[in-house]
Amino acid sequence: MALSLAPTAGHSQNQNSNSFIPDLYNIENTTNETFRYKATLKNNGNQPIRYSLSATIPEGWRSTFKARGNGITTIGLDANKTENITIELVPAYNCQPDSYQVPITAISESDTLQFQLEAVVKGSYELDLTTPSGLLSGRVTEGENFTVTLKVKNTGSLPLRDLELSSRNPSKWTISFDPASIDLLDAGKAKEVTATISVPDKSLPGDYLSKITVKNSETSSTMDYRVTVKTSALAGWVGVLTILASVAIVFFLIRKFGRR
C-alpha cells in the first residue's frame, strides 16, 4: 500500500478556528482492499458543537466513518476537544484501476469543514482453482493412485508470483503436484497442474474429501475434491469365497451333527 503526506493543512471553508485534517491524503491499494484514512476533527471554540459527516464517493463504492471503534454519521465535540476519525472507503466490485477523488465533509450549524482524499486503485489479486472440465470428483480403487488435472487461473488484473499448492487429506492419503509451485502467472492466464492422489491399501469403500489450495502472499483459492473409493476385484472375490466357505462349513456341521 503506497502512501503520501499532504502538502498543506487547514480545511475550513469559513476560515474559522475549527479544523478537520487527515493524516494522509493519498493511499494506493488493490480493488479488494479497504482504503483506510485517519483524520483529526478539532473544536477550538468555547461552545459544544455537533458535526454531520459525509463522503462523496464514486458509484458502487461504500464509505464508513468510525470513532473509538464504532461506526458513526454524526459526532459531538465539547469545547476545546479533539476527536480522531477513521474513514474507510471500499471500492466497487471490479473497479477499474484509476485515481479516484473523494471529498470529505463535516457540517455543523455554524461551519463547514472539507478536504479531499485520493484513492489510487492499482488493480486486484484474484485466483481461481478448479479442473478444466469443472468436475470436482473422481473414483479410485483402494491401494491405487490416480491423477487429476487442475486449472489455476489468475482472474485478477495484476500478475501473481510464487504460487504454492498444498492439500489437506484423509488419514494416510497423499497428494503430490507437478509442478508444486508456479513462479509467475500473468493476469487472465491459466496453468494446468497434475495432482497425483495416492489411496492406501485397505481403505474402506465410501466418499472421501481432499481440500486443495493454491496461494501466495496476496491471495488464495481452495477447492474440495471428492474421491469415491471402491474395493479391488480381488478383495471382492476373497470376500465372496469367504462367505461361501462359511456357508459350506455351517451346512456340513448341520448335516453331520443333525443326525445325532
Tab-separated table of C-alpha atoms in Angstrom:
chain	number	residue	atom	x	y	z
A	1	MET	CA	0.000	0.000	0.000
A	2	ALA	CA	1.521	3.321	-1.054
A	3	LEU	CA	1.006	6.461	0.994
A	4	SER	CA	1.711	10.170	0.507
A	5	LEU	CA	1.697	13.010	3.005
A	6	ALA	CA	-0.372	16.137	2.490
A	7	PRO	CA	1.459	19.242	1.300
A	8	THR	CA	-0.985	21.584	3.045
A	9	ALA	CA	-3.315	21.642	6.039
A	10	GLY	CA	-6.309	23.669	7.177
A	11	HIS	CA	-9.708	22.962	5.645
A	12	SER	CA	-12.451	25.273	6.848
A	13	GLN	CA	-14.478	26.932	4.153
A	14	ASN	CA	-15.345	29.723	6.608
A	15	GLN	CA	-11.745	30.105	7.812
A	16	ASN	CA	-12.822	29.725	11.448
A	17	SER	CA	-10.831	28.164	14.241
A	18	ASN	CA	-12.212	24.630	13.954
A	19	SER	CA	-10.391	22.076	11.771
A	20	PHE	CA	-10.770	18.657	10.142
A	21	ILE	CA	-7.402	17.425	8.817
A	22	PRO	CA	-6.359	13.942	7.573
A	23	ASP	CA	-3.002	12.379	8.370
A	24	LEU	CA	-2.702	11.153	4.759
A	25	TYR	CA	-4.436	12.445	1.656
A	26	ASN	CA	-3.380	9.702	-0.785
A	27	ILE	CA	-3.392	5.893	-0.464
A	28	GLU	CA	-2.676	3.325	-3.191
A	29	ASN	CA	-4.268	-0.093	-2.843
A	30	THR	CA	-5.842	-3.000	-4.730
A	31	THR	CA	-9.552	-3.186	-5.585
A	32	ASN	CA	-10.226	-5.894	-2.995
A	33	GLU	CA	-8.689	-3.930	-0.118
A	34	THR	CA	-10.203	-1.230	2.091
A	35	PHE	CA	-8.720	2.251	1.843
A	36	ARG	CA	-8.349	3.416	5.444
A	37	TYR	CA	-7.532	7.033	6.382
A	38	LYS	CA	-7.248	8.788	9.744
A	39	ALA	CA	-8.254	12.403	10.362
A	40	THR	CA	-8.397	14.762	13.327
A	41	LEU	CA	-11.553	16.787	13.996
A	42	LYS	CA	-10.968	19.677	16.410
A	43	ASN	CA	-13.324	22.103	18.128
A	44	ASN	CA	-11.256	25.153	19.074
A	45	GLY	CA	-14.281	27.147	20.217
A	46	ASN	CA	-15.701	27.664	23.696
A	47	GLN	CA	-19.065	26.004	22.921
A	48	PRO	CA	-20.014	22.351	22.201
A	49	ILE	CA	-20.593	21.576	18.525
A	50	ARG	CA	-22.031	18.677	16.515
A	51	TYR	CA	-20.897	17.703	13.027
A	52	SER	CA	-22.570	15.550	10.378
A	53	LEU	CA	-20.036	13.561	8.376
A	54	SER	CA	-20.327	12.614	4.709
A	55	ALA	CA	-18.224	11.367	1.781
A	56	THR	CA	-18.947	11.922	-1.918
A	57	ILE	CA	-17.942	8.535	-3.301
A	58	PRO	CA	-17.862	7.014	-6.820
A	59	GLU	CA	-20.795	4.837	-7.868
A	60	GLY	CA	-20.729	1.397	-6.246
A	61	TRP	CA	-18.261	2.399	-3.522
A	62	ARG	CA	-19.013	2.307	0.225
A	63	SER	CA	-17.824	4.694	2.920
A	64	THR	CA	-17.776	4.427	6.708
A	65	PHE	CA	-16.766	6.866	9.450
A	66	LYS	CA	-15.578	5.469	12.782
A	67	ALA	CA	-14.701	6.976	16.147
A	68	ARG	CA	-13.436	4.921	19.090
A	69	GLY	CA	-14.058	1.763	17.072
A	70	ASN	CA	-17.740	2.465	16.359
A	71	GLY	CA	-19.406	3.455	13.100
A	72	ILE	CA	-20.827	6.994	13.144
A	73	THR	CA	-22.569	9.525	10.882
A	74	THR	CA	-22.537	12.445	13.341
A	75	ILE	CA	-20.280	13.365	16.244
A	76	GLY	CA	-20.405	15.925	19.048
A	77	LEU	CA	-17.346	17.695	20.421
A	78	ASP	CA	-17.176	19.675	23.639
A	79	ALA	CA	-15.379	22.993	23.706
A	80	ASN	CA	-11.640	22.745	23.005
A	81	LYS	CA	-11.869	18.995	22.319
A	82	THR	CA	-10.359	16.815	19.600
A	83	GLU	CA	-11.622	13.525	18.133
A	84	ASN	CA	-9.771	11.027	15.939
A	85	ILE	CA	-11.879	9.877	12.988
A	86	THR	CA	-11.206	6.825	10.799
A	87	ILE	CA	-12.533	6.995	7.229
A	88	GLU	CA	-12.904	3.697	5.353
A	89	LEU	CA	-13.514	3.543	1.602
A	90	VAL	CA	-14.399	0.224	-0.059
A	91	PRO	CA	-14.088	0.223	-3.882
A	92	ALA	CA	-16.839	-1.135	-6.087
A	93	TYR	CA	-16.507	-4.732	-7.264
A	94	ASN	CA	-14.398	-4.900	-10.446
A	95	CYS	CA	-13.437	-1.248	-10.012
A	96	GLN	CA	-11.125	-0.151	-12.824
A	97	PRO	CA	-7.554	0.880	-11.936
A	98	ASP	CA	-7.508	4.673	-11.697
A	99	SER	CA	-7.147	7.611	-9.319
A	100	TYR	CA	-10.413	8.478	-7.533
A	101	GLN	CA	-11.070	11.778	-5.724
A	102	VAL	CA	-13.319	11.575	-2.646
A	103	PRO	CA	-14.455	14.840	-0.977
A	104	ILE	CA	-14.997	14.529	2.795
A	105	THR	CA	-17.275	16.988	4.605
A	106	ALA	CA	-18.123	17.762	8.236
A	107	ILE	CA	-21.107	20.145	8.586
A	108	SER	CA	-22.398	21.858	11.728
A	109	GLU	CA	-24.914	24.668	12.247
A	110	SER	CA	-22.110	27.227	12.212
A	111	ASP	CA	-19.473	25.977	9.784
A	112	THR	CA	-18.438	23.504	7.082
A	113	LEU	CA	-15.083	21.699	7.100
A	114	GLN	CA	-13.832	19.944	3.954
A	115	PHE	CA	-10.871	18.138	2.453
A	116	GLN	CA	-10.353	15.774	-0.475
A	117	LEU	CA	-8.918	12.261	-0.305
A	118	GLU	CA	-7.368	10.380	-3.208
A	119	ALA	CA	-7.756	6.609	-3.589
A	120	VAL	CA	-5.423	5.162	-6.213
A	121	VAL	CA	-6.714	1.768	-7.348
A	122	LYS	CA	-3.946	-0.292	-8.881
A	123	GLY	CA	-5.884	-3.464	-9.738
A	124	SER	CA	-6.700	-6.692	-7.906
A	125	TYR	CA	-5.174	-10.005	-6.854
A	126	GLU	CA	-7.663	-12.787	-7.527
A	127	LEU	CA	-7.253	-16.505	-8.109
A	128	ASP	CA	-9.427	-19.450	-9.109
A	129	LEU	CA	-8.694	-23.171	-8.662
A	130	THR	CA	-10.780	-25.786	-10.453
A	131	THR	CA	-10.453	-28.513	-13.100
A	132	PRO	CA	-10.583	-27.941	-16.877
A	133	SER	CA	-13.962	-29.713	-17.046
A	134	GLY	CA	-15.297	-28.260	-13.799
A	135	LEU	CA	-15.795	-31.785	-12.415
A	136	LEU	CA	-14.681	-31.970	-8.779
A	137	SER	CA	-14.996	-35.685	-8.077
A	138	GLY	CA	-13.426	-38.981	-9.129
A	139	ARG	CA	-13.382	-42.746	-8.467
A	140	VAL	CA	-10.460	-44.926	-7.464
A	141	THR	CA	-9.788	-48.463	-6.229
A	142	GLU	CA	-8.264	-48.765	-2.763
A	143	GLY	CA	-4.500	-49.166	-2.824
A	144	GLU	CA	-4.110	-47.408	-6.176
A	145	ASN	CA	-3.069	-43.973	-7.444
A	146	PHE	CA	-4.899	-41.754	-9.891
A	147	THR	CA	-4.229	-38.347	-11.400
A	148	VAL	CA	-6.362	-35.220	-11.636
A	149	THR	CA	-5.650	-32.226	-13.858
A	150	LEU	CA	-6.103	-28.933	-12.018
A	151	LYS	CA	-6.560	-25.494	-13.566
A	152	VAL	CA	-5.032	-22.500	-11.795
A	153	LYS	CA	-6.277	-19.200	-13.260
A	154	ASN	CA	-5.352	-15.605	-12.442
A	155	THR	CA	-8.756	-13.882	-12.504
A	156	GLY	CA	-7.433	-10.542	-11.215
A	157	SER	CA	-5.784	-7.646	-13.030
A	158	LEU	CA	-2.290	-7.943	-11.525
A	159	PRO	CA	0.340	-10.674	-12.048
A	160	LEU	CA	0.680	-13.332	-9.349
A	161	ARG	CA	4.089	-14.630	-8.240
A	162	ASP	CA	5.331	-17.561	-6.164
A	163	LEU	CA	2.110	-19.573	-6.048
A	164	GLU	CA	2.296	-22.729	-3.905
A	165	LEU	CA	-0.011	-25.768	-3.969
A	166	SER	CA	-0.904	-27.796	-0.880
A	167	SER	CA	-3.618	-30.165	0.335
A	168	ARG	CA	-5.431	-31.474	3.405
A	169	ASN	CA	-6.249	-35.159	3.005
A	170	PRO	CA	-7.855	-38.115	4.779
A	171	SER	CA	-5.557	-40.051	7.109
A	172	LYS	CA	-2.610	-41.740	5.329
A	173	TRP	CA	-3.600	-40.283	1.938
A	174	THR	CA	-1.094	-38.210	-0.008
A	175	ILE	CA	-1.333	-35.788	-2.953
A	176	SER	CA	1.684	-34.673	-4.984
A	177	PHE	CA	1.650	-31.841	-7.520
A	178	ASP	CA	3.524	-31.361	-10.767
A	179	PRO	CA	4.556	-28.582	-10.707
A	180	ALA	CA	4.263	-27.922	-6.955
A	181	SER	CA	4.721	-24.153	-7.449
A	182	ILE	CA	4.169	-21.501	-10.136
A	183	ASP	CA	6.735	-18.724	-10.345
A	184	LEU	CA	4.619	-16.283	-12.379
A	185	LEU	CA	1.024	-16.219	-13.605
A	186	ASP	CA	0.022	-13.119	-15.560
A	187	ALA	CA	-3.449	-11.570	-15.327
A	188	GLY	CA	-6.049	-13.570	-17.258
A	189	LYS	CA	-3.690	-16.521	-17.776
A	190	ALA	CA	-4.156	-20.116	-16.578
A	191	LYS	CA	-1.812	-23.021	-15.936
A	192	GLU	CA	-2.567	-26.727	-15.610
A	193	VAL	CA	-1.156	-28.761	-12.738
A	194	THR	CA	-1.218	-32.562	-12.383
A	195	ALA	CA	-2.248	-33.843	-8.946
A	196	THR	CA	-1.454	-37.485	-8.132
A	197	ILE	CA	-3.652	-38.892	-5.367
A	198	SER	CA	-2.397	-41.989	-3.506
A	199	VAL	CA	-5.040	-44.078	-1.727
A	200	PRO	CA	-3.672	-46.511	0.894
A	201	ASP	CA	-4.436	-50.232	0.936
A	202	LYS	CA	-7.445	-51.434	2.918
A	203	SER	CA	-9.234	-48.091	2.672
A	204	LEU	CA	-12.915	-48.617	3.385
A	205	PRO	CA	-15.302	-48.081	0.458
A	206	GLY	CA	-17.027	-44.693	0.508
A	207	ASP	CA	-16.618	-41.000	-0.239
A	208	TYR	CA	-13.572	-39.042	0.948
A	209	LEU	CA	-12.805	-35.315	0.701
A	210	SER	CA	-9.493	-33.627	-0.039
A	211	LYS	CA	-9.033	-29.849	0.212
A	212	ILE	CA	-6.578	-28.483	-2.362
A	213	THR	CA	-5.256	-24.930	-2.020
A	214	VAL	CA	-3.159	-22.633	-4.186
A	215	LYS	CA	-1.919	-19.400	-2.605
A	216	ASN	CA	0.716	-16.723	-2.305
A	217	SER	CA	1.108	-13.723	-0.011
A	218	GLU	CA	-1.653	-11.736	-1.799
A	219	THR	CA	-4.475	-14.210	-2.410
A	220	SER	CA	-5.583	-17.844	-2.308
A	221	SER	CA	-8.176	-20.259	-3.662
A	222	THR	CA	-9.337	-23.612	-2.257
A	223	MET	CA	-11.391	-26.372	-3.827
A	224	ASP	CA	-12.933	-29.547	-2.376
A	225	TYR	CA	-12.280	-32.702	-4.387
A	226	ARG	CA	-14.446	-35.738	-3.561
A	227	VAL	CA	-12.990	-39.207	-4.124
A	228	THR	CA	-15.170	-42.343	-4.170
A	229	VAL	CA	-13.164	-45.405	-3.116
A	230	LYS	CA	-14.200	-48.866	-4.224
A	231	THR	CA	-12.709	-52.228	-3.261
A	232	SER	CA	-10.492	-54.129	-5.693
A	233	ALA	CA	-11.842	-57.076	-7.689
A	234	LEU	CA	-9.505	-59.446	-5.829
A	235	ALA	CA	-10.753	-58.231	-2.478
A	236	GLY	CA	-14.310	-58.698	-3.692
A	237	TRP	CA	-13.696	-62.300	-4.757
A	238	VAL	CA	-11.925	-63.046	-1.485
A	239	GLY	CA	-14.968	-61.777	0.377
A	240	VAL	CA	-17.340	-63.876	-1.742
A	241	LEU	CA	-15.221	-67.030	-1.256
A	242	THR	CA	-15.039	-66.395	2.487
A	243	ILE	CA	-18.821	-66.180	2.675
A	244	LEU	CA	-19.262	-69.332	0.599
A	245	ALA	CA	-16.753	-71.187	2.752
A	246	SER	CA	-18.578	-70.130	5.910
A	247	VAL	CA	-21.909	-71.281	4.481
A	248	ALA	CA	-20.383	-74.620	3.447
A	249	ILE	CA	-18.941	-75.211	6.927
A	250	VAL	CA	-22.261	-74.456	8.600
A	251	PHE	CA	-24.084	-76.734	6.181
A	252	PHE	CA	-21.562	-79.528	6.835
A	253	LEU	CA	-21.920	-79.193	10.605
A	254	ILE	CA	-25.700	-79.255	10.366
A	255	ARG	CA	-25.601	-82.394	8.199
A	256	LYS	CA	-23.121	-84.112	10.494
A	257	PHE	CA	-24.493	-83.326	13.922
A	258	GLY	CA	-28.112	-83.029	12.905
A	259	ARG	CA	-28.367	-86.854	12.601
A	260	ARG	CA	-27.446	-87.399	16.279
